[in-house]
Amino acid sequence: FYYFTRLCLEKILLQCILQSRTLSGADAINALRPFYFAVHPDFFGQHPKEREVNENSLKRLNGYLENLQKPGFRSFKPTQLTFYVRERDPNSSNVQESFSASGFRAVSFTLHTRDLLSTVLDILNSCSLSTEHIQSLNANSQPHKDAKSTLNRPIKWDKTYYSFTGFKDPEEELEQAQRVETTLISWLDDNEASAVKKLKKSLPLRKELERLKFELSHQLQLSDIRWQRSWGIAHRCSQLHSLGRLVQQRPEVLKNVKGRTVVFTDRSGMSAAGHIMLGTMDVHHHWTKV
């Protein structure tokens, strides 16, 4: 009589829970934690057949749970599932360690419920797993009449859902993207010290470049000296040194450059604007042919 009374009270209590509040997606995952530990495919590594059955059934179960939380979703088809459930060790109090590594049994059941709480209870009861922990879940949940206002909120699954199903966690992907994505501000912060160091190191070369450019422009009476490409400071100094050696060795060939613009580029010649183009790939003696 005692056990019969207790069973009746448990059914009445669970029925009150069903009528008084709804279960969130995170609560459902937490409530099914003992079930996941009992059927997760990772624990069936030495039993490939049973592992495959549990993998397929978990995918279908997760799809069913997702549909339950879709706003306005009403088309539910009964879903028959089969799981191989690891046997529990009655002497262990730890949920994760309370399952035997070798013994398991096949359990089949059909889901036809239309809310998360009923579905969770059906799953646990079908697998002969305890439902006592459900009573403490979501203790501060809003009544069912207030739950309608939350239907349009995006589903936020518990982290264990993604580890069990293999689906990608959108929050984790967003965090990774934010860590990987480089913004202008972050790039400047990361490279500021290096840029300042390189600038200080290049100051003597920059002064040397300005000196050579000024002296050659004044000596040859040039309008300007330009570069068509963004060569480095050292490369530009080397080109001006080559032009300076040509001035010393063949000053007569440079009489006609007065008032013109000299442009260091890929090929030697004359531009349509009348600029003297000096190819940086040529030996400076070849510039005399321009």
PDB file of N, CA and C in Angstrom, residues 11-58:
ATOM      1  N   LYS A  11       2.888  10.495  -9.548  1.00  0.00           N
ATOM      2  CA  LYS A  11       2.163  10.794 -10.782  1.00  0.00           C
ATOM      3  C   LYS A  11       1.408  12.109 -10.664  1.00  0.00           C
ATOM      4  N   ILE A  12       0.790  12.330  -9.488  1.00  0.00           N
ATOM      5  CA  ILE A  12       0.053  13.579  -9.283  1.00  0.00           C
ATOM      6  C   ILE A  12       1.011  14.771  -9.317  1.00  0.00           C
ATOM      7  N   LEU A  13       2.171  14.606  -8.674  1.00  0.00           N
ATOM      8  CA  LEU A  13       3.151  15.685  -8.639  1.00  0.00           C
ATOM      9  C   LEU A  13       3.656  16.020 -10.038  1.00  0.00           C
ATOM     10  N   LEU A  14       3.970  14.992 -10.807  1.00  0.00           N
ATOM     11  CA  LEU A  14       4.452  15.226 -12.163  1.00  0.00           C
ATOM     12  C   LEU A  14       3.372  15.846 -13.037  1.00  0.00           C
ATOM     13  N   GLN A  15       2.133  15.447 -12.809  1.00  0.00           N
ATOM     14  CA  GLN A  15       1.034  16.033 -13.572  1.00  0.00           C
ATOM     15  C   GLN A  15       0.882  17.512 -13.238  1.00  0.00           C
ATOM     16  N   CYS A  16       1.097  17.851 -11.965  1.00  0.00           N
ATOM     17  CA  CYS A  16       1.031  19.259 -11.564  1.00  0.00           C
ATOM     18  C   CYS A  16       2.149  20.059 -12.227  1.00  0.00           C
ATOM     19  N   ILE A  17       3.302  19.436 -12.315  1.00  0.00           N
ATOM     20  CA  ILE A  17       4.421  20.111 -12.976  1.00  0.00           C
ATOM     21  C   ILE A  17       4.081  20.373 -14.434  1.00  0.00           C
ATOM     22  N   LEU A  18       3.493  19.374 -15.076  1.00  0.00           N
ATOM     23  CA  LEU A  18       3.124  19.528 -16.484  1.00  0.00           C
ATOM     24  C   LEU A  18       2.150  20.676 -16.682  1.00  0.00           C
ATOM     25  N   GLN A  19       1.220  20.807 -15.750  1.00  0.00           N
ATOM     26  CA  GLN A  19       0.184  21.814 -15.897  1.00  0.00           C
ATOM     27  C   GLN A  19       0.657  23.196 -15.455  1.00  0.00           C
ATOM     28  N   SER A  20       1.633  23.257 -14.544  1.00  0.00           N
ATOM     29  CA  SER A  20       1.993  24.537 -13.950  1.00  0.00           C
ATOM     30  C   SER A  20       3.114  25.253 -14.675  1.00  0.00           C
ATOM     31  N   ARG A  21       4.011  24.533 -15.331  1.00  0.00           N
ATOM     32  CA  ARG A  21       5.122  25.226 -15.968  1.00  0.00           C
ATOM     33  C   ARG A  21       5.623  24.450 -17.167  1.00  0.00           C
ATOM     34  N   THR A  22       6.384  25.146 -17.982  1.00  0.00           N
ATOM     35  CA  THR A  22       7.001  24.525 -19.149  1.00  0.00           C
ATOM     36  C   THR A  22       8.472  24.292 -18.869  1.00  0.00           C
ATOM     37  N   LEU A  23       9.119  23.544 -19.745  1.00  0.00           N
ATOM     38  CA  LEU A  23      10.530  23.213 -19.575  1.00  0.00           C
ATOM     39  C   LEU A  23      11.316  23.877 -20.690  1.00  0.00           C
ATOM     40  N   SER A  24      12.389  24.576 -20.332  1.00  0.00           N
ATOM     41  CA  SER A  24      13.208  25.235 -21.346  1.00  0.00           C
ATOM     42  C   SER A  24      14.126  24.227 -22.022  1.00  0.00           C
ATOM     43  N   GLY A  25      14.721  24.659 -23.136  1.00  0.00           N
ATOM     44  CA  GLY A  25      15.635  23.772 -23.849  1.00  0.00           C
ATOM     45  C   GLY A  25      16.819  23.377 -22.995  1.00  0.00           C
ATOM     46  N   ALA A  26      17.382  24.352 -22.253  1.00  0.00           N
ATOM     47  CA  ALA A  26      18.524  24.056 -21.382  1.00  0.00           C
ATOM     48  C   ALA A  26      18.132  23.095 -20.272  1.00  0.00           C
ATOM     49  N   ASP A  27      16.918  23.290 -19.704  1.00  0.00           N
ATOM     50  CA  ASP A  27      16.450  22.386 -18.655  1.00  0.00           C
ATOM     51  C   ASP A  27      16.264  20.971 -19.198  1.00  0.00           C
ATOM     52  N   ALA A  28      15.778  20.885 -20.430  1.00  0.00           N
ATOM     53  CA  ALA A  28      15.575  19.566 -21.032  1.00  0.00           C
ATOM     54  C   ALA A  28      16.901  18.826 -21.184  1.00  0.00           C
ATOM     55  N   ILE A  29      17.929  19.543 -21.624  1.00  0.00           N
ATOM     56  CA  ILE A  29      19.241  18.922 -21.774  1.00  0.00           C
ATOM     57  C   ILE A  29      19.777  18.470 -20.419  1.00  0.00           C
ATOM     58  N   ASN A  30      19.631  19.327 -19.414  1.00  0.00           N
ATOM     59  CA  ASN A  30      20.091  18.952 -18.072  1.00  0.00           C
ATOM     60  C   ASN A  30      19.316  17.761 -17.529  1.00  0.00           C
ATOM     61  N   ALA A  31      18.013  17.751 -17.791  1.00  0.00           N
ATOM     62  CA  ALA A  31      17.191  16.647 -17.303  1.00  0.00           C
ATOM     63  C   ALA A  31      17.559  15.333 -17.984  1.00  0.00           C
ATOM     64  N   LEU A  32      17.998  15.415 -19.233  1.00  0.00           N
ATOM     65  CA  LEU A  32      18.354  14.210 -19.991  1.00  0.00           C
ATOM     66  C   LEU A  32      19.817  13.819 -19.818  1.00  0.00           C
ATOM     67  N   ARG A  33      20.534  14.503 -18.945  1.00  0.00           N
ATOM     68  CA  ARG A  33      21.948  14.199 -18.764  1.00  0.00           C
ATOM     69  C   ARG A  33      22.188  12.729 -18.391  1.00  0.00           C
ATOM     70  N   PRO A  34      21.431  12.147 -17.443  1.00  0.00           N
ATOM     71  CA  PRO A  34      21.635  10.718 -17.148  1.00  0.00           C
ATOM     72  C   PRO A  34      21.369   9.835 -18.368  1.00  0.00           C
ATOM     73  N   PHE A  35      20.392  10.233 -19.171  1.00  0.00           N
ATOM     74  CA  PHE A  35      20.091   9.471 -20.388  1.00  0.00           C
ATOM     75  C   PHE A  35      21.258   9.529 -21.369  1.00  0.00           C
ATOM     76  N   TYR A  36      21.825  10.734 -21.549  1.00  0.00           N
ATOM     77  CA  TYR A  36      22.948  10.877 -22.473  1.00  0.00           C
ATOM     78  C   TYR A  36      24.148  10.047 -22.010  1.00  0.00           C
ATOM     79  N   PHE A  37      24.410  10.055 -20.712  1.00  0.00           N
ATOM     80  CA  PHE A  37      25.516   9.255 -20.205  1.00  0.00           C
ATOM     81  C   PHE A  37      25.269   7.761 -20.420  1.00  0.00           C
ATOM     82  N   ALA A  38      24.010   7.377 -20.448  1.00  0.00           N
ATOM     83  CA  ALA A  38      23.680   5.957 -20.597  1.00  0.00           C
ATOM     84  C   ALA A  38      23.749   5.484 -22.039  1.00  0.00           C
ATOM     85  N   VAL A  39      23.538   6.391 -23.006  1.00  0.00           N
ATOM     86  CA  VAL A  39      23.430   5.946 -24.404  1.00  0.00           C
ATOM     87  C   VAL A  39      24.456   6.589 -25.327  1.00  0.00           C
ATOM     88  N   HIS A  40      25.290   7.479 -24.819  1.00  0.00           N
ATOM     89  CA  HIS A  40      26.182   8.212 -25.722  1.00  0.00           C
ATOM     90  C   HIS A  40      27.088   7.249 -26.490  1.00  0.00           C
ATOM     91  N   PRO A  41      27.211   7.438 -27.817  1.00  0.00           N
ATOM     92  CA  PRO A  41      27.984   6.513 -28.659  1.00  0.00           C
ATOM     93  C   PRO A  41      29.448   6.375 -28.255  1.00  0.00           C
ATOM     94  N   ASP A  42      30.020   7.390 -27.623  1.00  0.00           N
ATOM     95  CA  ASP A  42      31.433   7.314 -27.244  1.00  0.00           C
ATOM     96  C   ASP A  42      31.705   6.176 -26.266  1.00  0.00           C
ATOM     97  N   PHE A  43      30.679   5.753 -25.533  1.00  0.00           N
ATOM     98  CA  PHE A  43      30.858   4.669 -24.569  1.00  0.00           C
ATOM     99  C   PHE A  43      30.678   3.291 -25.207  1.00  0.00           C
ATOM    100  N   PHE A  44      30.425   3.264 -26.521  1.00  0.00           N
ATOM    101  CA  PHE A  44      30.206   1.995 -27.212  1.00  0.00           C
ATOM    102  C   PHE A  44      31.273   1.773 -28.283  1.00  0.00           C
ATOM    103  N   GLY A  45      32.495   2.206 -27.976  1.00  0.00           N
ATOM    104  CA  GLY A  45      33.574   2.100 -28.956  1.00  0.00           C
ATOM    105  C   GLY A  45      33.867   0.673 -29.380  1.00  0.00           C
ATOM    106  N   GLN A  46      33.686  -0.287 -28.473  1.00  0.00           N
ATOM    107  CA  GLN A  46      33.966  -1.688 -28.787  1.00  0.00           C
ATOM    108  C   GLN A  46      32.739  -2.412 -29.337  1.00  0.00           C
ATOM    109  N   HIS A  47      31.665  -1.680 -29.518  1.00  0.00           N
ATOM    110  CA  HIS A  47      30.428  -2.275 -30.041  1.00  0.00           C
ATOM    111  C   HIS A  47      29.922  -1.409 -31.193  1.00  0.00           C
ATOM    112  N   PRO A  48      30.494  -1.549 -32.382  1.00  0.00           N
ATOM    113  CA  PRO A  48      30.160  -0.651 -33.507  1.00  0.00           C
ATOM    114  C   PRO A  48      28.689  -0.688 -33.908  1.00  0.00           C
ATOM    115  N   LYS A  49      28.057  -1.853 -33.824  1.00  0.00           N
ATOM    116  CA  LYS A  49      26.648  -1.945 -34.214  1.00  0.00           C
ATOM    117  C   LYS A  49      25.778  -1.105 -33.277  1.00  0.00           C
ATOM    118  N   GLU A  50      25.975  -1.309 -31.979  1.00  0.00           N
ATOM    119  CA  GLU A  50      25.188  -0.561 -31.000  1.00  0.00           C
ATOM    120  C   GLU A  50      25.516   0.929 -31.058  1.00  0.00           C
ATOM    121  N   ARG A  51      26.777   1.244 -31.313  1.00  0.00           N
ATOM    122  CA  ARG A  51      27.186   2.648 -31.421  1.00  0.00           C
ATOM    123  C   ARG A  51      26.443   3.341 -32.563  1.00  0.00           C
ATOM    124  N   GLU A  52      26.363   2.662 -33.715  1.00  0.00           N
ATOM    125  CA  GLU A  52      25.695   3.253 -34.876  1.00  0.00           C
ATOM    126  C   GLU A  52      24.206   3.450 -34.608  1.00  0.00           C
ATOM    127  N   VAL A  53      23.585   2.472 -33.945  1.00  0.00           N
ATOM    128  CA  VAL A  53      22.159   2.594 -33.621  1.00  0.00           C
ATOM    129  C   VAL A  53      21.922   3.806 -32.726  1.00  0.00           C
ATOM    130  N   ASN A  54      22.758   3.976 -31.712  1.00  0.00           N
ATOM    131  CA  ASN A  54      22.588   5.104 -30.796  1.00  0.00           C
ATOM    132  C   ASN A  54      22.858   6.442 -31.483  1.00  0.00           C
ATOM    133  N   GLU A  55      23.838   6.477 -32.380  1.00  0.00           N
ATOM    134  CA  GLU A  55      24.130   7.715 -33.107  1.00  0.00           C
ATOM    135  C   GLU A  55      22.923   8.152 -33.933  1.00  0.00           C
ATOM    136  N   ASN A  56      22.357   7.214 -34.677  1.00  0.00           N
ATOM    137  CA  ASN A  56      21.205   7.541 -35.520  1.00  0.00           C
ATOM    138  C   ASN A  56      19.990   7.934 -34.676  1.00  0.00           C
ATOM    139  N   SER A  57      19.779   7.231 -33.587  1.00  0.00           N
ATOM    140  CA  SER A  57      18.626   7.540 -32.739  1.00  0.00           C
ATOM    141  C   SER A  57      18.788   8.897 -32.061  1.00  0.00           C
ATOM    142  N   LEU A  58      20.012   9.238 -31.662  1.00  0.00           N
ATOM    143  CA  LEU A  58      20.248  10.544 -31.042  1.00  0.00           C
ATOM    144  C   LEU A  58      19.971  11.678 -32.023  1.00  0.00           C
TER     145      LEU A  58
END
